[in-house]
Coordinates of C-alpha atoms in Angstrom, one line a residue:
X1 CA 16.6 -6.5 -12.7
X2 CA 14.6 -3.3 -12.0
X3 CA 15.7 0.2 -12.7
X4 CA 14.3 0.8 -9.0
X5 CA 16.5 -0.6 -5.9
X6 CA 15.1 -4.0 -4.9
X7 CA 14.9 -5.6 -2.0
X8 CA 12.7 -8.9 -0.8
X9 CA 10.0 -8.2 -3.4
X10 CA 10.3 -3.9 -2.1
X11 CA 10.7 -1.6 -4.9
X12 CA 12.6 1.4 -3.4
X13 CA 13.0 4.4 -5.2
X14 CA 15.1 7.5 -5.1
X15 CA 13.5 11.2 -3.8
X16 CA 12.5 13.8 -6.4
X17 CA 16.1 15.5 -5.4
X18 CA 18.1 12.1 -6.7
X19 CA 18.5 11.4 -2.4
X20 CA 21.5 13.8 -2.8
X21 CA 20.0 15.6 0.4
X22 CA 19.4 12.6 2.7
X23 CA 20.8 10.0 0.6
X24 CA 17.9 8.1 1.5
X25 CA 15.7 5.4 -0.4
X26 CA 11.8 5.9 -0.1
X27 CA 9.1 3.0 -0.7
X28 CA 5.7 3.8 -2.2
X29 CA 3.7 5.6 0.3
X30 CA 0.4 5.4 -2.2
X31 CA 0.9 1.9 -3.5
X32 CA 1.1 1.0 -0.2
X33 CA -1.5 2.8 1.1
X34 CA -3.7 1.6 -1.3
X35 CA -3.0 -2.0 -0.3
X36 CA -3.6 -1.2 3.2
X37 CA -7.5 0.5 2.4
X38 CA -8.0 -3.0 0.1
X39 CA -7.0 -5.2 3.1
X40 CA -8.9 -2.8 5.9
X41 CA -11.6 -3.2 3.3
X42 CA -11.9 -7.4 2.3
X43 CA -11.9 -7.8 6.5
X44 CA -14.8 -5.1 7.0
X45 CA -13.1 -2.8 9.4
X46 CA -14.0 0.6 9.1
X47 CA -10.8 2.9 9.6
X48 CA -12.2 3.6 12.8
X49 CA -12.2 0.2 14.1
X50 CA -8.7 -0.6 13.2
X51 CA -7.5 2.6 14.9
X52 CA -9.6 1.0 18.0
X53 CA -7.6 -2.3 17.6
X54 CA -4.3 -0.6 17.2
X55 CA -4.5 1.7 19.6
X56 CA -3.9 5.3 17.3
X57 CA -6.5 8.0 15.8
X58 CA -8.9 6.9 12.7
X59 CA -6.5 10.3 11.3
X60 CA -3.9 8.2 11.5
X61 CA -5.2 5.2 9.6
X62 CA -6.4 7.5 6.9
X63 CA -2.8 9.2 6.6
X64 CA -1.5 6.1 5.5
X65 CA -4.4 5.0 3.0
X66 CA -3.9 8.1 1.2
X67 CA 0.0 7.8 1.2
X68 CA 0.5 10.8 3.2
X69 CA 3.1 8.6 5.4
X70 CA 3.8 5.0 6.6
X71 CA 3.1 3.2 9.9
X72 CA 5.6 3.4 12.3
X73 CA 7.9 0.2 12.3
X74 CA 6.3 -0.4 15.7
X75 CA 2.8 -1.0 14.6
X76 CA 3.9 -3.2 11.6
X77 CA 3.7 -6.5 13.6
X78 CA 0.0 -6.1 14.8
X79 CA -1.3 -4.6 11.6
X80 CA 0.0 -7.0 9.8
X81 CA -1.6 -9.9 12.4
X82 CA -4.9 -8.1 12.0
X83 CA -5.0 -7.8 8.3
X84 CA -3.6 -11.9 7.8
X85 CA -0.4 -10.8 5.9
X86 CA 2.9 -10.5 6.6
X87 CA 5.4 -7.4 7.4
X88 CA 7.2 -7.7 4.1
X89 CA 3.8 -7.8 2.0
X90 CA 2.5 -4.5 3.8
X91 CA 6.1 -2.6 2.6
X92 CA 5.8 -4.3 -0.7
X93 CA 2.1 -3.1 -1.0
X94 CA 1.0 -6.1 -2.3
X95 CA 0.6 -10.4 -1.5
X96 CA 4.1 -11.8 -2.6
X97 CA 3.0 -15.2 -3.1

């Protein structure tokens, strides 16, 4: 069992304030990031081109390589499609099998 909050292969973890303000469980905006720059990267795309294909600002795209913030739940679905893994994998930021 992890010391972290599990959930379908998604380690969770608490805020810096213990989630006594919010009460709220974060995932890892950098581990995921870096997973999504890795996949952008193994299909070629330049962070311009997936903005392009999604339909938001090349800003954006680079927001959520560098763990600045997550893609909206709404985008999951076609950036998962265009990077050939599944929803759960992206929040996970890694393959789960």
């Amino acid at each position: 069992m992890c010391s972290q909050k599990c959930l379908r292969g998604v380690q969770w973890s608490l805020p810096s304030d213990g989630g006594r303000s919010k009460g709220e469980w974060r995932m890892d905006a950098a581990k995921i990031g870096d997973f999504l720059s890795a996949l952008r990267k193994a299909q070629g795309y330049t962070q311009q081109e997936v903005a392009e294909k999604l339909n938001l600002s090349n800003k954006t795209i680079s927001k959520w390589e560098n763990g600045g913030g997550l893609p909206d739940i709404t985008v999951l679905p076609a950036l998962a499609e265009l990077y050939g893994v599944t929803v759960d994998e992206i929040l996970a930021g890694q393959r789960l099998g």
